[in-house]
Amino acid sequence: MRNISLALIAIVLVLGGAGVWLNGPLPLDIEATRLLQQGIDARAAWIEWLSETAGWPLIVVSTLVAGLFAASLARLPGALAVIIGVGIAMASERLLRLAIFVPRPSPELVEVAKASASSGLPSTFAIFYGAACGGLILLTHRTRGREAMAVRIAAWALLIIGCAGRVAAGAHWTSQVLASAALGGLAAILAARLMKMR
């Protein structure tokens, strides 16, 4: 767990710090977005729908659903760990938005499905799903059984597909999504330790 935490901290500091320093896309961000947009329609309905699950008020429902899966795997402590992890992640997201501003992708560089004047870093979607899916992945880590495996695979798939969708939609650069998801994962680890789950 220590190595995973250190890797996530490195991702947050390197990618997030570089994004703030350069105040724009990192090397390969533009290329990664264009590559994804070749295979994923930037205006695909599923991207917008999935994005809404990390926004108000659906974020409450999404958190409760993740909590129910966690409760099925590890009872009340597991559910609380996931919910607390999401709370820590979203509090971090609010604080970071007060402290920094990093531009989102611009239509001059890549296709942008929906323009927004808010900061691209952190990504609300990625930090939320990093915490919620990260919490479920932690609970199923080294756990056998069909339910644990199904939850672990679904959590990874949802996190990866959702983050790829946000990049393909031109909502965030890849570096912004990776740094945000890593920060969400750190929140999940902290919550699991607080609840003595790991």
Short mmCIF file of C-alpha atoms in Angstrom, two decimals:
data_model
loop_
_atom_site.label_atom_id
_atom_site.label_comp_id
_atom_site.label_asym_id
_atom_site.label_seq_id
_atom_site.Cartn_x
_atom_site.Cartn_y
_atom_site.Cartn_z
CA MET A 1 0.00 0.00 0.00
CA ARG A 2 2.90 2.33 0.74
CA ASN A 3 4.29 1.94 -2.78
CA ILE A 4 0.88 2.68 -4.32
CA SER A 5 0.53 5.79 -2.14
CA LEU A 6 3.99 7.02 -3.17
CA ALA A 7 3.21 6.42 -6.85
CA LEU A 8 -0.05 8.36 -6.58
CA ILE A 9 1.67 11.23 -4.75
CA ALA A 10 4.29 11.35 -7.52
CA ILE A 11 1.57 11.53 -10.20
CA VAL A 12 -0.21 14.34 -8.37
CA LEU A 13 2.97 16.35 -7.80
CA VAL A 14 4.57 15.82 -11.22
CA LEU A 15 1.53 16.11 -13.49
CA GLY A 16 -0.45 18.50 -11.33
CA GLY A 17 2.56 20.65 -10.52
CA ALA A 18 3.66 20.79 -14.15
CA GLY A 19 0.14 21.72 -15.23
CA VAL A 20 0.05 24.61 -12.77
CA TRP A 21 3.58 25.70 -13.72
CA LEU A 22 2.95 25.64 -17.49
CA ASN A 23 -0.65 26.83 -17.11
CA GLY A 24 -1.64 24.75 -20.08
CA PRO A 25 -1.25 21.36 -21.74
CA LEU A 26 1.77 19.21 -20.98
CA PRO A 27 3.80 17.54 -23.72
CA LEU A 28 1.69 14.81 -25.38
CA ASP A 29 -1.61 16.13 -23.95
CA ILE A 30 -2.77 17.46 -27.30
CA GLU A 31 -1.68 14.29 -29.12
CA ALA A 32 -3.41 12.06 -26.56
CA THR A 33 -6.66 14.00 -26.90
CA ARG A 34 -6.59 13.89 -30.71
CA LEU A 35 -5.85 10.16 -30.61
CA LEU A 36 -8.82 9.49 -28.31
CA GLN A 37 -11.07 11.67 -30.45
CA GLN A 38 -10.29 9.46 -33.45
CA GLY A 39 -12.03 6.57 -31.71
CA ILE A 40 -14.52 8.31 -29.41
CA ASP A 41 -17.08 10.87 -30.54
CA ALA A 42 -16.47 14.00 -28.45
CA ARG A 43 -20.23 14.60 -28.31
CA ALA A 44 -21.26 11.03 -27.45
CA ALA A 45 -24.33 10.99 -25.20
CA TRP A 46 -22.78 8.47 -22.80
CA ILE A 47 -19.95 10.87 -21.94
CA GLU A 48 -22.40 13.59 -20.92
CA TRP A 49 -24.55 11.16 -18.97
CA LEU A 50 -21.60 9.66 -17.10
CA SER A 51 -20.21 13.14 -16.39
CA GLU A 52 -23.51 14.12 -14.77
CA THR A 53 -23.14 11.30 -12.24
CA ALA A 54 -20.22 13.25 -10.73
CA GLY A 55 -22.16 16.53 -10.60
CA TRP A 56 -24.85 17.83 -8.29
CA PRO A 57 -27.30 16.25 -7.38
CA LEU A 58 -26.43 12.87 -8.94
CA ILE A 59 -23.09 12.77 -7.13
CA VAL A 60 -25.05 11.98 -3.94
CA VAL A 61 -26.74 9.02 -5.62
CA SER A 62 -23.42 7.84 -7.11
CA THR A 63 -21.76 7.99 -3.67
CA LEU A 64 -24.60 6.01 -2.07
CA VAL A 65 -24.44 3.35 -4.81
CA ALA A 66 -20.68 2.98 -4.25
CA GLY A 67 -21.37 2.82 -0.51
CA LEU A 68 -23.91 0.02 -1.01
CA PHE A 69 -21.41 -2.06 -3.00
CA ALA A 70 -18.80 -1.40 -0.30
CA ALA A 71 -21.26 -2.45 2.42
CA SER A 72 -21.94 -5.69 0.55
CA LEU A 73 -18.20 -6.37 0.51
CA ALA A 74 -17.12 -5.09 3.93
CA ARG A 75 -20.27 -4.10 5.82
CA LEU A 76 -20.64 -0.71 7.49
CA PRO A 77 -16.89 0.03 7.86
CA GLY A 78 -16.40 -0.52 4.13
CA ALA A 79 -19.31 1.75 3.24
CA LEU A 80 -18.05 4.45 5.59
CA ALA A 81 -14.54 4.20 4.16
CA VAL A 82 -15.83 4.82 0.62
CA ILE A 83 -18.13 7.67 1.68
CA ILE A 84 -15.42 9.33 3.79
CA GLY A 85 -12.95 8.96 0.91
CA VAL A 86 -15.37 10.73 -1.43
CA GLY A 87 -15.87 13.46 1.18
CA ILE A 88 -12.11 14.02 1.53
CA ALA A 89 -11.69 14.06 -2.27
CA MET A 90 -14.47 16.57 -2.86
CA ALA A 91 -13.26 18.83 -0.05
CA SER A 92 -9.80 18.76 -1.67
CA GLU A 93 -11.35 19.59 -5.04
CA ARG A 94 -13.14 22.65 -3.61
CA LEU A 95 -9.98 23.91 -1.89
CA LEU A 96 -7.85 23.44 -5.00
CA ARG A 97 -10.35 25.31 -7.15
CA LEU A 98 -10.04 28.26 -4.77
CA ALA A 99 -6.24 28.18 -4.97
CA ILE A 100 -5.40 27.44 -8.62
CA PHE A 101 -6.66 27.97 -12.15
CA VAL A 102 -5.40 25.94 -15.11
CA PRO A 103 -7.12 26.36 -18.48
CA ARG A 104 -9.13 23.56 -20.04
CA PRO A 105 -8.55 22.42 -23.63
CA SER A 106 -9.39 25.09 -26.21
CA PRO A 107 -11.30 24.58 -29.49
CA GLU A 108 -8.28 25.96 -31.35
CA LEU A 109 -6.24 22.91 -30.31
CA VAL A 110 -8.75 20.04 -30.09
CA GLU A 111 -12.46 19.41 -30.47
CA VAL A 112 -14.38 20.63 -27.41
CA ALA A 113 -17.90 19.26 -26.93
CA LYS A 114 -18.94 21.78 -24.28
CA ALA A 115 -16.98 24.93 -23.48
CA SER A 116 -16.41 25.84 -19.84
CA ALA A 117 -14.65 28.77 -18.17
CA SER A 118 -13.87 26.82 -14.99
CA SER A 119 -10.44 25.45 -14.14
CA GLY A 120 -9.40 22.21 -15.82
CA LEU A 121 -7.43 21.18 -12.76
CA PRO A 122 -8.65 19.44 -10.75
CA SER A 123 -11.21 17.47 -12.73
CA THR A 124 -14.31 17.02 -10.57
CA PHE A 125 -15.20 13.84 -12.44
CA ALA A 126 -11.77 12.25 -12.13
CA ILE A 127 -11.26 13.13 -8.48
CA PHE A 128 -14.71 11.81 -7.56
CA TYR A 129 -14.35 8.57 -9.50
CA GLY A 130 -10.76 8.21 -8.33
CA ALA A 131 -12.08 8.23 -4.75
CA ALA A 132 -15.25 6.17 -5.25
CA CYS A 133 -13.80 3.54 -7.60
CA GLY A 134 -10.48 3.64 -5.76
CA GLY A 135 -12.28 2.85 -2.51
CA LEU A 136 -14.00 -0.16 -4.08
CA ILE A 137 -10.75 -1.35 -5.65
CA LEU A 138 -9.05 -1.12 -2.25
CA LEU A 139 -11.82 -3.14 -0.59
CA THR A 140 -11.51 -5.90 -3.18
CA HIS A 141 -7.71 -5.92 -3.30
CA ARG A 142 -6.46 -9.46 -2.62
CA THR A 143 -10.05 -10.58 -2.01
CA ARG A 144 -11.30 -13.70 -3.73
CA GLY A 145 -14.80 -14.47 -4.83
CA ARG A 146 -17.00 -13.59 -7.78
CA GLU A 147 -18.59 -10.52 -6.20
CA ALA A 148 -15.24 -8.97 -5.27
CA MET A 149 -13.81 -9.68 -8.72
CA ALA A 150 -16.90 -8.26 -10.48
CA VAL A 151 -16.80 -5.09 -8.37
CA ARG A 152 -13.05 -4.66 -8.90
CA ILE A 153 -13.32 -5.07 -12.69
CA ALA A 154 -16.36 -2.78 -12.90
CA ALA A 155 -14.66 -0.09 -10.79
CA TRP A 156 -11.51 -0.14 -12.94
CA ALA A 157 -13.56 -0.10 -16.16
CA LEU A 158 -15.77 2.77 -14.99
CA LEU A 159 -12.77 4.84 -13.91
CA ILE A 160 -10.82 4.28 -17.12
CA ILE A 161 -13.75 4.64 -19.53
CA GLY A 162 -15.10 7.70 -17.73
CA CYS A 163 -11.75 9.49 -17.65
CA ALA A 164 -11.10 8.63 -21.31
CA GLY A 165 -14.51 10.06 -22.14
CA ARG A 166 -13.77 13.34 -20.39
CA VAL A 167 -10.52 13.69 -22.34
CA ALA A 168 -12.22 12.74 -25.63
CA ALA A 169 -14.91 15.36 -24.97
CA GLY A 170 -12.21 18.03 -24.69
CA ALA A 171 -13.21 18.74 -21.08
CA HIS A 172 -9.74 18.14 -19.60
CA TRP A 173 -6.22 17.30 -20.69
CA THR A 174 -5.00 13.77 -19.98
CA SER A 175 -2.51 15.09 -17.42
CA GLN A 176 -5.32 16.91 -15.57
CA VAL A 177 -7.45 13.77 -15.43
CA LEU A 178 -4.57 11.57 -14.27
CA ALA A 179 -3.50 13.99 -11.52
CA SER A 180 -7.10 14.36 -10.33
CA ALA A 181 -7.82 10.62 -10.32
CA ALA A 182 -4.57 10.01 -8.41
CA LEU A 183 -5.63 12.58 -5.81
CA GLY A 184 -8.98 10.82 -5.50
CA GLY A 185 -7.14 7.54 -5.02
CA LEU A 186 -5.06 9.07 -2.23
CA ALA A 187 -8.29 10.22 -0.53
CA ALA A 188 -9.59 6.64 -0.73
CA ILE A 189 -6.39 5.28 0.82
CA LEU A 190 -6.51 7.84 3.63
CA ALA A 191 -10.15 6.99 4.38
CA ALA A 192 -9.40 3.26 4.37
CA ARG A 193 -6.61 3.82 6.88
CA LEU A 194 -8.84 6.01 9.05
CA MET A 195 -11.41 3.19 9.10
CA LYS A 196 -8.62 0.64 9.65
CA MET A 197 -9.66 -1.21 6.47
CA ARG A 198 -6.05 -1.45 5.18
#
